[in-house]
Amino acid sequence: MVVELAPVVERRLGALPASAEFLRRLDVAGIIDELCPVRDVAHLTHGQVIEALVANRLSAPSSMVRVADWARKWAVEEVFGIEPDLLNDDRIARALDAIAPRLEEITGSVGAQAVAEFGIDTAQIHWDMTSMSMFGAHDDQEEGYPQVRYGHPKDRRVDLKQVQAGLALTRDGGVPVFHRAYDGGAGEVAQAVGAMNALRKIADRKDFPLVADSKLVSYPNITALLDAGVGFVAPLPAAQVRAGFYAALDPGAAELVDYVNDRDRERNTPADQRESYRVLEDVNHLAGPRKRDPVHRLRRIQVHSSGNAAGQRKARDKRLARAAEDLDKLQRSAGGRHCPTTDSVQARIAVIAKSRRVTGCLRTAVTTDPAGKPVLAWHFDQDTLDTETAADGWYCLVTTLTPQEADAAEVFRRYKGQGVVERRYSEFKGPLAVAPLFLEHNRRITALITVICLALLVYCLIERQVRQALEPAQTMTGLYPDNRRVRPTGRMILYHLEDLTLRPGTTTDPPAILISRGIQAHLLELLDIDETRPRWPET
């Protein structure tokens, strides 16, 4: 008698073991199940479903109706102990509905757990908001949850309604320890005070400053922050700087800051070729819209960046060259079929000046020759160009930090971490596939935003752990074909892990992770994942 053994079917594993381990350390399922319990007869808890959704976002983001298909192809049952058929769209919808009323508590508890478990330094928090476009009418919306409305979308899809999300990230690793969803039409930084109060509870401290972008700096916002005792650092909007102010500043008189940006550090740029930064300091007076409004006096740090200056000069030279090409062409064609009159020439000049952004320095004269044909003469005003050149590289920061808390150079260094927020938002909308959203109910939309933010939290913690394991350099080779040494990003870590497979166990052999490249073994080691034993649940 011949007994045929069923073939061993290998399943895609990717970063599931890492996702499961970090979710376990964050106690996501435990926190959710305590706040949102299910009946004893349920096959899955809400916490298990949410953890599976987070893992899905970190491996192969799918719509609700496709999550079960994903779980069948991937080793979800082996790693999370969840039968794929249980992850149907109805069960997922019920889990989202269950957590929606408790999102504030879930977010706060998981954030506090992240800070405690991973030793995250919360001395500095960076805050920003983004928008997510929504498809559908969304006419019947539930009260008590962020409303899908028209607003000012970052993707410029003004034809679509939106919701907004705010992220608070630590300077330590750019970890999003707090998030919150907002109405699509809500003012961005009007929400900052509430977010900071929640963050104080998570971090169990009150002394960290908020670092944000220029949208923070308006009289109502600054008043609210000062009244709430929230310290901040933010760039001063260009519209609040008087004309000619930057051109009058002398970079040579400014203090050179001891700071190397990430790009120069990763490229090992020689010291004499690195971007340099210099700072000056004075006081900024922010007046209110009414005469009786008190004037806020804030420290103003003027920053000169040699890299920004070079970039602005290059951009201006390109604009001038293109404008000159267009104007020379117009000069030759004036009086022809397309521009037969002086009015048509003037109209074309206006279009060129606006599209090439040379309105401030362009000088023109349109006359007619004896035959009545329009004649164009033009030049760029050199004094205006000299003033623009002198202002290159300058921008201002305002802060409530005292000189004893941070000198001008330290204020600048604290602000420089703000770029990590924009990078996290690109990952929020890129690898984690947040946009666009097609859910119909604003209750579930809000819950799904939390799921995606939890995925971003795990994503950032994975990146942070790998970098910390590589200290002090925090760089490694093997991530790119040319084998150059770079700092690993979450995106590259997940990319190299995504084709890992799992060989299920048999009666004689335990399950095993099949590794095809050396970089995968190295990353698993850095993440403290035992390649001989995937971290499936205990049975």
Coordinates of C-alpha atoms in Angstrom, one line a residue:
M1 CA 0.0 0.0 0.0
V2 CA 1.4 3.3 -1.1
V3 CA 0.5 6.4 0.9
E4 CA 0.8 9.7 -0.9
L5 CA 1.8 12.6 1.3
A6 CA 0.2 16.0 0.7
P7 CA 2.7 18.4 -0.8
V8 CA 4.1 21.0 1.5
V9 CA 2.8 24.4 0.4
E10 CA 5.1 27.3 1.1
R11 CA 3.5 30.6 2.0
R12 CA 4.7 34.1 1.7
L13 CA 6.1 35.4 4.9
G14 CA 7.6 38.8 4.3
A15 CA 7.8 40.9 7.3
L16 CA 5.0 39.2 9.2
P17 CA 7.2 37.8 12.0
A18 CA 8.6 41.3 12.6
S19 CA 5.1 42.8 12.5
A20 CA 3.8 40.2 14.9
E21 CA 6.7 40.7 17.3
F22 CA 6.3 44.5 17.4
L23 CA 2.5 44.3 17.7
R24 CA 3.1 41.9 20.7
R25 CA 5.5 44.3 22.4
L26 CA 3.0 47.2 21.8
D27 CA 0.2 45.0 23.2
V28 CA -2.2 46.2 20.5
A29 CA -4.5 43.2 20.7
G30 CA -4.5 43.2 24.5
I31 CA -5.3 46.9 24.7
I32 CA -8.1 46.7 22.2
D33 CA -9.6 43.5 23.7
E34 CA -9.7 45.1 27.1
L35 CA -11.5 48.2 25.8
C36 CA -13.6 46.4 23.2
P37 CA -14.4 42.9 24.5
V38 CA -16.3 40.2 22.5
R39 CA -18.5 37.4 23.5
D40 CA -16.9 34.1 24.6
V41 CA -18.3 32.3 21.5
A42 CA -16.5 34.6 19.0
H43 CA -13.9 33.0 16.8
L44 CA -11.7 36.1 16.8
T45 CA -11.3 39.1 19.1
H46 CA -11.4 42.6 17.8
G47 CA -7.8 43.0 18.7
Q48 CA -6.8 40.0 16.6
V49 CA -8.6 41.4 13.6
I50 CA -7.0 44.8 14.0
E51 CA -3.5 43.3 14.3
A52 CA -4.2 41.3 11.1
L53 CA -5.2 44.6 9.3
V54 CA -2.1 46.3 10.6
A55 CA 0.0 43.4 9.2
N56 CA -1.8 43.6 5.9
R57 CA -0.9 47.3 5.6
L58 CA 2.7 46.4 6.2
S59 CA 2.9 43.6 3.7
A60 CA 0.3 43.9 0.8
P61 CA -2.3 46.6 1.5
S62 CA -5.7 45.3 0.4
S63 CA -9.3 46.4 0.4
M64 CA -11.6 44.9 3.0
V65 CA -13.0 42.3 0.6
R66 CA -9.5 41.1 -0.3
V67 CA -8.0 40.7 3.1
A68 CA -9.1 37.0 3.3
D69 CA -7.5 36.3 0.0
W70 CA -4.3 38.0 1.2
A71 CA -4.3 35.8 4.4
R72 CA -4.6 32.6 2.3
K73 CA -1.5 33.5 0.3
W74 CA 0.5 34.7 3.2
A75 CA 1.4 32.8 6.4
V76 CA -1.1 34.7 8.5
E77 CA -2.5 31.5 10.1
E78 CA 1.0 30.3 11.0
V79 CA 2.2 33.6 12.4
F80 CA -1.0 35.1 13.9
G81 CA -3.1 31.9 14.4
I82 CA -6.0 33.3 12.4
E83 CA -7.8 31.2 9.8
P84 CA -8.0 33.2 6.6
D85 CA -11.7 32.7 6.1
L86 CA -12.5 34.5 9.3
L87 CA -11.0 37.7 8.0
N88 CA -14.0 38.4 5.7
D89 CA -15.2 42.0 5.1
D90 CA -18.2 41.6 7.5
R91 CA -15.9 40.7 10.4
I92 CA -13.5 43.5 9.5
A93 CA -16.3 46.0 9.4
R94 CA -17.6 44.9 12.8
A95 CA -14.1 45.3 14.3
L96 CA -13.8 48.8 12.9
D97 CA -17.2 49.7 14.2
A98 CA -16.3 48.3 17.7
I99 CA -13.1 50.3 18.1
A100 CA -14.4 53.5 16.6
P101 CA -15.9 54.8 19.9
R102 CA -12.7 54.0 21.9
L103 CA -10.1 55.3 19.5
E104 CA -8.9 58.1 21.9
E105 CA -8.2 55.5 24.6
I106 CA -6.6 53.0 22.2
T107 CA -4.3 55.7 20.7
G108 CA -3.3 56.9 24.1
S109 CA -2.6 53.5 25.5
V110 CA -0.7 52.2 22.6
G111 CA 1.4 55.4 22.4
A112 CA 2.2 55.2 26.1
Q113 CA 3.1 51.5 25.7
A114 CA 5.4 52.4 22.8
V115 CA 7.2 55.1 24.8
A116 CA 7.7 52.8 27.8
E117 CA 8.5 49.5 26.0
F118 CA 11.0 51.0 23.4
G119 CA 12.4 53.7 25.6
I120 CA 11.5 56.5 23.2
D121 CA 12.7 60.0 24.0
T122 CA 9.8 62.4 24.0
A123 CA 11.8 65.5 24.8
Q124 CA 10.8 67.0 21.4
I125 CA 7.6 66.4 19.4
H126 CA 7.0 67.3 15.7
W127 CA 3.4 68.0 14.6
D128 CA 1.8 68.3 11.2
M129 CA -1.5 67.4 9.5
T130 CA -2.3 66.0 6.1
S131 CA -5.5 65.4 4.1
M132 CA -6.9 62.3 2.5
S133 CA -9.3 62.5 -0.5
M134 CA -12.5 60.5 -0.3
F135 CA -14.6 59.2 -3.1
G136 CA -18.4 59.1 -2.8
A137 CA -21.2 61.4 -1.7
H138 CA -20.9 60.8 2.1
D139 CA -24.2 62.7 2.6
D140 CA -25.4 60.7 5.6
Q141 CA -22.6 60.9 8.2
E142 CA -22.6 59.9 11.9
E143 CA -22.3 62.6 14.5
G144 CA -19.4 62.3 16.9
Y145 CA -16.9 61.3 14.3
P146 CA -14.8 63.5 11.9
Q147 CA -16.9 64.6 9.0
V148 CA -16.0 64.1 5.4
R149 CA -16.1 67.6 3.9
Y150 CA -14.6 69.9 1.3
G151 CA -11.4 71.6 2.4
H152 CA -7.9 72.5 1.2
P153 CA -6.5 69.2 0.1
K154 CA -2.8 68.6 -0.1
D155 CA -3.2 66.6 -3.3
R156 CA -5.1 69.6 -4.9
R157 CA -8.1 67.4 -5.6
V158 CA -10.6 70.2 -4.8
D159 CA -13.3 68.2 -6.5
L160 CA -13.2 65.6 -3.7
K161 CA -14.2 65.7 -0.1
Q162 CA -11.6 64.9 2.5
V163 CA -10.8 64.0 6.1
Q164 CA -7.6 65.1 7.8
A165 CA -5.2 63.4 10.1
G166 CA -2.6 64.9 12.5
L167 CA 0.6 63.0 13.4
A168 CA 2.8 63.7 16.4
L169 CA 6.3 62.3 15.9
T170 CA 9.2 62.1 18.3
R171 CA 12.6 63.4 17.3
D172 CA 13.9 60.1 18.4
G173 CA 13.4 57.9 15.4
G174 CA 10.5 59.9 13.9
V175 CA 8.1 57.6 15.8
P176 CA 4.3 58.6 15.6
V177 CA 3.3 58.2 19.2
F178 CA 0.0 60.0 18.7
H179 CA -2.5 60.6 15.9
R180 CA -5.9 61.9 15.5
A181 CA -8.5 62.3 12.7
Y182 CA -10.2 65.6 12.0
D183 CA -13.0 67.0 9.9
G184 CA -12.1 67.7 6.3
G185 CA -12.7 71.4 6.7
A186 CA -11.0 71.8 10.1
G187 CA -8.3 74.4 10.5
E188 CA -5.0 72.6 10.6
V189 CA -3.2 74.0 13.6
A190 CA -6.4 74.9 15.5
Q191 CA -6.1 71.3 16.7
A192 CA -2.6 71.5 18.0
V193 CA -3.5 72.5 21.6
G194 CA -5.7 69.4 22.1
A195 CA -3.1 67.2 20.6
M196 CA -0.4 68.5 22.9
N197 CA -2.6 68.0 25.9
A198 CA -3.1 64.3 24.9
L199 CA 0.6 64.0 24.3
R200 CA 1.5 65.2 27.7
K201 CA -0.5 62.3 29.2
I202 CA 1.2 59.8 26.9
A203 CA 4.7 61.0 27.5
D204 CA 4.0 61.8 31.2
R205 CA 5.8 65.1 30.9
K206 CA 4.8 68.8 30.2
D207 CA 8.1 70.4 29.2
F208 CA 8.5 69.3 25.5
P209 CA 8.2 71.9 22.8
L210 CA 6.0 71.5 19.7
V211 CA 7.9 71.7 16.4
A212 CA 5.6 72.5 13.5
D213 CA 5.4 74.2 10.1
S214 CA 4.7 77.8 9.2
K215 CA 0.9 77.3 9.3
L216 CA 1.2 77.3 13.0
V217 CA 2.2 81.0 13.1
S218 CA -1.0 83.1 13.1
Y219 CA -2.2 85.3 15.9
P220 CA -5.1 83.1 17.0
N221 CA -3.0 80.0 17.0
I222 CA -0.1 81.6 18.9
T223 CA -2.5 83.1 21.4
A224 CA -4.1 79.6 22.0
L225 CA -0.7 78.0 22.4
L226 CA 0.6 80.6 24.8
D227 CA -2.6 80.4 26.9
A228 CA -2.2 76.7 27.1
G229 CA 1.4 76.9 28.1
V230 CA 2.6 75.0 25.0
G231 CA 6.1 75.8 23.8
F232 CA 6.9 75.7 20.1
V233 CA 9.4 76.2 17.3
A234 CA 8.1 77.1 13.8
P235 CA 9.2 78.9 10.7
L236 CA 7.8 82.4 10.2
P237 CA 5.6 82.7 7.1
A238 CA 7.3 84.7 4.3
A239 CA 4.3 87.0 4.2
Q240 CA 5.1 88.1 7.8
V241 CA 8.6 89.2 6.9
R242 CA 8.9 92.8 5.5
A243 CA 10.3 93.3 2.0
G244 CA 14.0 93.8 1.9
F245 CA 14.6 92.4 5.4
Y246 CA 16.6 89.3 4.4
A247 CA 18.6 91.3 1.8
A248 CA 19.9 93.5 4.6
L249 CA 21.3 90.6 6.6
D250 CA 25.0 89.7 6.5
P251 CA 25.7 86.0 6.6
G252 CA 29.3 86.8 7.6
A253 CA 28.1 88.3 10.9
A254 CA 26.0 85.3 11.8
E255 CA 27.0 82.5 14.1
L256 CA 28.2 79.3 12.3
V257 CA 26.1 76.3 13.6
D258 CA 27.8 73.0 14.4
Y259 CA 25.4 70.8 12.4
V260 CA 25.7 68.2 9.6
N261 CA 22.5 67.3 7.7
D262 CA 21.6 63.7 7.0
R263 CA 22.4 64.0 3.3
D264 CA 26.0 65.1 3.9
R265 CA 26.4 62.6 6.7
E266 CA 25.2 59.6 4.6
R267 CA 27.4 60.7 1.6
N268 CA 30.5 61.4 3.8
T269 CA 30.7 64.8 2.2
P270 CA 34.1 66.5 2.9
A271 CA 33.8 69.2 5.6
D272 CA 34.6 72.0 3.2
Q273 CA 31.8 70.9 0.8
R274 CA 29.1 70.4 3.3
E275 CA 26.0 72.7 3.5
S276 CA 26.6 75.3 6.2
Y277 CA 24.1 77.0 8.5
R278 CA 24.4 80.4 10.3
V279 CA 22.1 82.1 12.7
L280 CA 21.2 85.5 14.0
E281 CA 18.6 86.5 16.6
D282 CA 16.2 89.3 17.4
V283 CA 12.6 89.8 18.5
N284 CA 9.4 89.3 16.4
H285 CA 6.3 91.3 17.3
L286 CA 3.1 89.6 16.3
A287 CA 0.1 92.0 16.4
G288 CA -3.5 90.9 16.5
P289 CA -6.3 92.0 14.1
R290 CA -7.6 94.5 16.6
K291 CA -5.8 97.4 18.2
R292 CA -6.7 96.3 21.7
D293 CA -5.2 92.8 21.1
P294 CA -1.9 92.3 23.0
V295 CA 1.2 92.1 20.9
H296 CA 3.1 88.8 21.3
R297 CA 6.9 89.1 21.5
L298 CA 8.6 86.0 20.3
R299 CA 12.3 85.1 19.8
R300 CA 13.1 85.3 16.1
I301 CA 16.0 83.2 14.8
Q302 CA 17.3 84.2 11.3
V303 CA 18.8 81.2 9.6
H304 CA 21.1 81.2 6.5
S305 CA 21.5 77.9 4.7
S306 CA 24.2 77.8 2.0
G307 CA 22.4 74.8 0.4
N308 CA 19.1 76.8 0.2
A309 CA 21.0 79.8 -1.2
A310 CA 22.6 77.6 -3.9
G311 CA 19.2 76.0 -4.8
Q312 CA 17.4 79.4 -5.0
R313 CA 20.1 80.8 -7.2
K314 CA 19.9 77.8 -9.5
A315 CA 16.1 78.0 -9.7
R316 CA 16.2 81.7 -10.4
D317 CA 18.8 81.3 -13.2
K318 CA 16.6 78.7 -14.7
R319 CA 13.5 80.9 -14.5
L320 CA 15.4 83.8 -16.0
A321 CA 16.8 81.7 -18.9
R322 CA 13.4 80.4 -19.8
A323 CA 11.7 83.8 -19.5
A324 CA 14.5 85.3 -21.7
E325 CA 13.9 82.6 -24.3
D326 CA 10.1 83.3 -24.3
L327 CA 10.6 87.0 -24.5
D328 CA 13.2 86.8 -27.3
K329 CA 10.7 84.7 -29.3
L330 CA 7.9 87.2 -28.6
Q331 CA 10.2 90.0 -29.6
R332 CA 10.8 88.3 -33.0
S333 CA 7.1 87.4 -33.5
A334 CA 5.6 90.8 -32.4
G335 CA 3.3 92.1 -35.1
G336 CA 2.8 88.7 -36.6
R337 CA -0.3 86.5 -36.8
H338 CA -0.4 85.5 -33.1
C339 CA 0.5 88.9 -31.6
P340 CA -0.5 91.5 -34.2
T341 CA -1.3 94.4 -31.8
T342 CA 0.4 96.1 -28.8
D343 CA -2.5 94.8 -26.5
S344 CA -1.8 91.2 -27.6
V345 CA 1.9 91.6 -27.0
Q346 CA 1.2 93.0 -23.5
A347 CA -1.1 90.1 -22.8
R348 CA 1.6 87.6 -23.8
I349 CA 4.1 89.4 -21.6
A350 CA 1.8 89.1 -18.6
V351 CA 1.5 85.4 -19.2
I352 CA 5.3 84.9 -19.5
A353 CA 6.0 87.0 -16.4
K354 CA 3.5 85.0 -14.3
S355 CA 4.3 81.5 -15.6
R356 CA 8.1 82.1 -15.3
R357 CA 7.7 84.0 -12.0
V358 CA 9.8 87.0 -13.1
T359 CA 7.1 89.7 -12.5
G360 CA 9.2 91.5 -9.9
C361 CA 12.4 92.0 -12.0
L362 CA 11.0 92.2 -15.6
R363 CA 10.9 95.6 -17.3
T364 CA 9.3 96.0 -20.7
A365 CA 8.3 98.7 -23.2
V366 CA 6.0 98.1 -26.1
T367 CA 5.9 100.7 -28.8
T368 CA 5.1 100.8 -32.5
D369 CA 7.3 101.4 -35.5
P370 CA 6.4 103.8 -38.4
A371 CA 4.4 101.0 -40.0
G372 CA 2.3 100.5 -36.9
K373 CA 3.8 97.2 -36.0
P374 CA 4.4 96.6 -32.2
V375 CA 8.0 96.5 -31.0
L376 CA 9.0 95.0 -27.8
A377 CA 12.0 96.0 -25.7
W378 CA 12.7 94.2 -22.4
H379 CA 15.4 93.6 -19.7
F380 CA 15.7 92.3 -16.2
D381 CA 16.3 94.9 -13.5
Q382 CA 19.7 94.2 -12.0
D383 CA 19.1 96.0 -8.7
T384 CA 16.0 93.8 -8.1
L385 CA 18.0 90.7 -9.0
D386 CA 20.8 91.8 -6.6
T387 CA 18.3 92.2 -3.8
E388 CA 16.9 88.8 -4.5
T389 CA 20.3 87.3 -4.5
A390 CA 21.2 88.9 -1.2
A391 CA 18.1 87.3 0.3
D392 CA 18.9 83.8 -0.9
G393 CA 19.2 81.2 1.8
W394 CA 17.5 83.1 4.6
Y395 CA 14.5 82.1 6.6
C396 CA 13.2 82.8 10.1
L397 CA 12.1 80.7 13.0
V398 CA 10.0 81.9 16.0
T399 CA 10.0 80.2 19.3
T400 CA 8.8 80.5 22.9
L401 CA 12.0 78.7 24.2
T402 CA 14.1 81.0 26.4
P403 CA 17.8 81.6 25.7
Q404 CA 18.5 79.5 28.8
E405 CA 16.5 76.6 27.4
A406 CA 18.1 76.8 24.0
D407 CA 20.4 79.3 22.3
A408 CA 19.8 80.3 18.6
A409 CA 21.9 77.4 17.3
E410 CA 20.0 74.9 19.4
V411 CA 16.6 76.3 18.3
F412 CA 17.7 75.7 14.7
R413 CA 18.9 72.2 15.5
R414 CA 15.5 71.3 17.1
Y415 CA 13.6 72.6 14.1
K416 CA 15.7 70.6 11.6
G417 CA 14.0 67.4 12.6
Q418 CA 10.7 68.6 11.1
G419 CA 11.6 67.1 7.8
V420 CA 10.9 63.6 9.2
V421 CA 7.2 64.5 9.4
E422 CA 7.0 65.0 5.6
R423 CA 8.9 61.7 5.0
R424 CA 6.5 59.9 7.3
Y425 CA 3.5 61.3 5.5
S426 CA 4.9 60.1 2.2
E427 CA 5.2 56.6 3.8
F428 CA 1.7 57.1 5.2
K429 CA 0.3 57.6 1.7
G430 CA 2.8 55.4 -0.1
P431 CA 3.9 52.0 1.2
L432 CA 0.9 51.9 3.6
A433 CA -1.6 52.8 0.8
V434 CA -3.8 55.2 2.7
A435 CA -5.1 57.2 -0.2
P436 CA -7.5 57.4 -1.8
L437 CA -10.1 55.9 0.6
F438 CA -13.3 54.3 -0.6
L439 CA -15.2 53.6 2.7
E440 CA -18.7 55.0 2.9
H441 CA -19.2 55.5 6.7
N442 CA -17.2 58.2 8.5
R443 CA -17.2 56.0 11.6
R444 CA -15.2 53.3 9.8
I445 CA -13.1 55.8 8.0
T446 CA -11.9 57.2 11.3
A447 CA -11.2 53.6 12.6
L448 CA -9.3 52.7 9.5
I449 CA -7.1 55.8 9.8
T450 CA -6.2 54.5 13.3
V451 CA -5.3 51.1 11.8
I452 CA -3.0 52.8 9.2
C453 CA -1.4 55.0 11.9
L454 CA -0.7 51.8 14.0
A455 CA 0.9 50.3 10.9
L456 CA 3.0 53.4 10.5
L457 CA 4.0 53.1 14.2
V458 CA 5.2 49.6 13.7
Y459 CA 6.9 50.6 10.5
C460 CA 8.9 53.3 12.2
L461 CA 9.8 51.1 15.2
I462 CA 11.2 48.5 12.8
E463 CA 13.3 51.2 11.2
R464 CA 14.4 52.6 14.5
Q465 CA 15.4 49.2 15.9
V466 CA 17.5 48.3 12.9
R467 CA 19.3 51.6 13.0
Q468 CA 19.9 51.3 16.7
A469 CA 21.3 47.8 16.2
L470 CA 23.8 49.4 13.8
E471 CA 25.0 52.1 16.1
P472 CA 27.1 54.2 16.2
A473 CA 27.2 54.6 12.4
Q474 CA 23.6 53.5 11.8
T475 CA 24.5 52.5 8.3
M476 CA 24.9 49.2 6.4
T477 CA 25.6 47.8 3.0
G478 CA 23.6 45.4 0.9
L479 CA 20.4 47.4 0.5
Y480 CA 21.2 48.7 -3.0
P481 CA 22.8 46.9 -6.0
D482 CA 25.9 49.1 -5.9
N483 CA 26.4 48.0 -2.2
R484 CA 26.9 51.5 -1.0
R485 CA 26.7 52.2 2.7
V486 CA 23.4 54.0 3.7
R487 CA 21.1 54.4 6.6
P488 CA 18.4 51.7 6.3
T489 CA 14.8 53.0 5.9
G490 CA 11.6 51.2 6.8
R491 CA 10.8 51.0 3.1
M492 CA 14.0 49.3 2.2
I493 CA 13.8 46.9 5.1
L494 CA 10.3 45.7 4.2
Y495 CA 11.4 45.5 0.5
H496 CA 14.1 43.1 1.3
L497 CA 12.0 41.0 3.6
E498 CA 8.9 40.8 1.3
D499 CA 10.0 37.7 -0.6
L500 CA 10.7 35.6 2.5
T501 CA 8.7 32.4 2.5
L502 CA 7.6 30.0 5.2
R503 CA 7.9 26.3 4.9
P504 CA 5.2 24.8 7.1
G505 CA 6.1 22.2 9.7
T506 CA 5.6 18.5 9.3
T507 CA 5.5 15.6 11.7
T508 CA 9.2 15.5 11.6
D509 CA 10.3 19.0 10.8
P510 CA 9.4 22.3 12.4
P511 CA 8.4 25.3 10.4
A512 CA 11.3 27.3 9.0
I513 CA 11.9 30.6 7.3
L514 CA 13.4 30.2 3.9
I515 CA 16.1 32.8 3.2
S516 CA 17.2 33.6 -0.3
R517 CA 19.7 36.4 0.3
G518 CA 22.2 37.3 2.9
I519 CA 20.7 40.7 3.5
Q520 CA 17.5 39.0 4.7
A521 CA 19.4 37.0 7.4
H522 CA 21.2 40.2 8.5
L523 CA 17.9 42.2 8.8
L524 CA 16.3 39.3 10.8
E525 CA 19.3 39.3 13.1
L526 CA 19.1 43.1 13.6
L527 CA 15.3 42.7 14.4
D528 CA 16.0 39.9 16.8
I529 CA 13.9 37.5 14.8
D530 CA 15.0 33.8 15.1
E531 CA 15.1 32.5 11.5
T532 CA 14.8 29.0 12.7
R533 CA 11.5 29.7 14.5
P534 CA 8.8 32.1 13.2
R535 CA 6.9 33.7 16.0
W536 CA 3.6 32.0 15.7
P537 CA 1.2 32.0 18.7
E538 CA 1.5 29.4 21.3
T539 CA -1.1 26.6 21.0

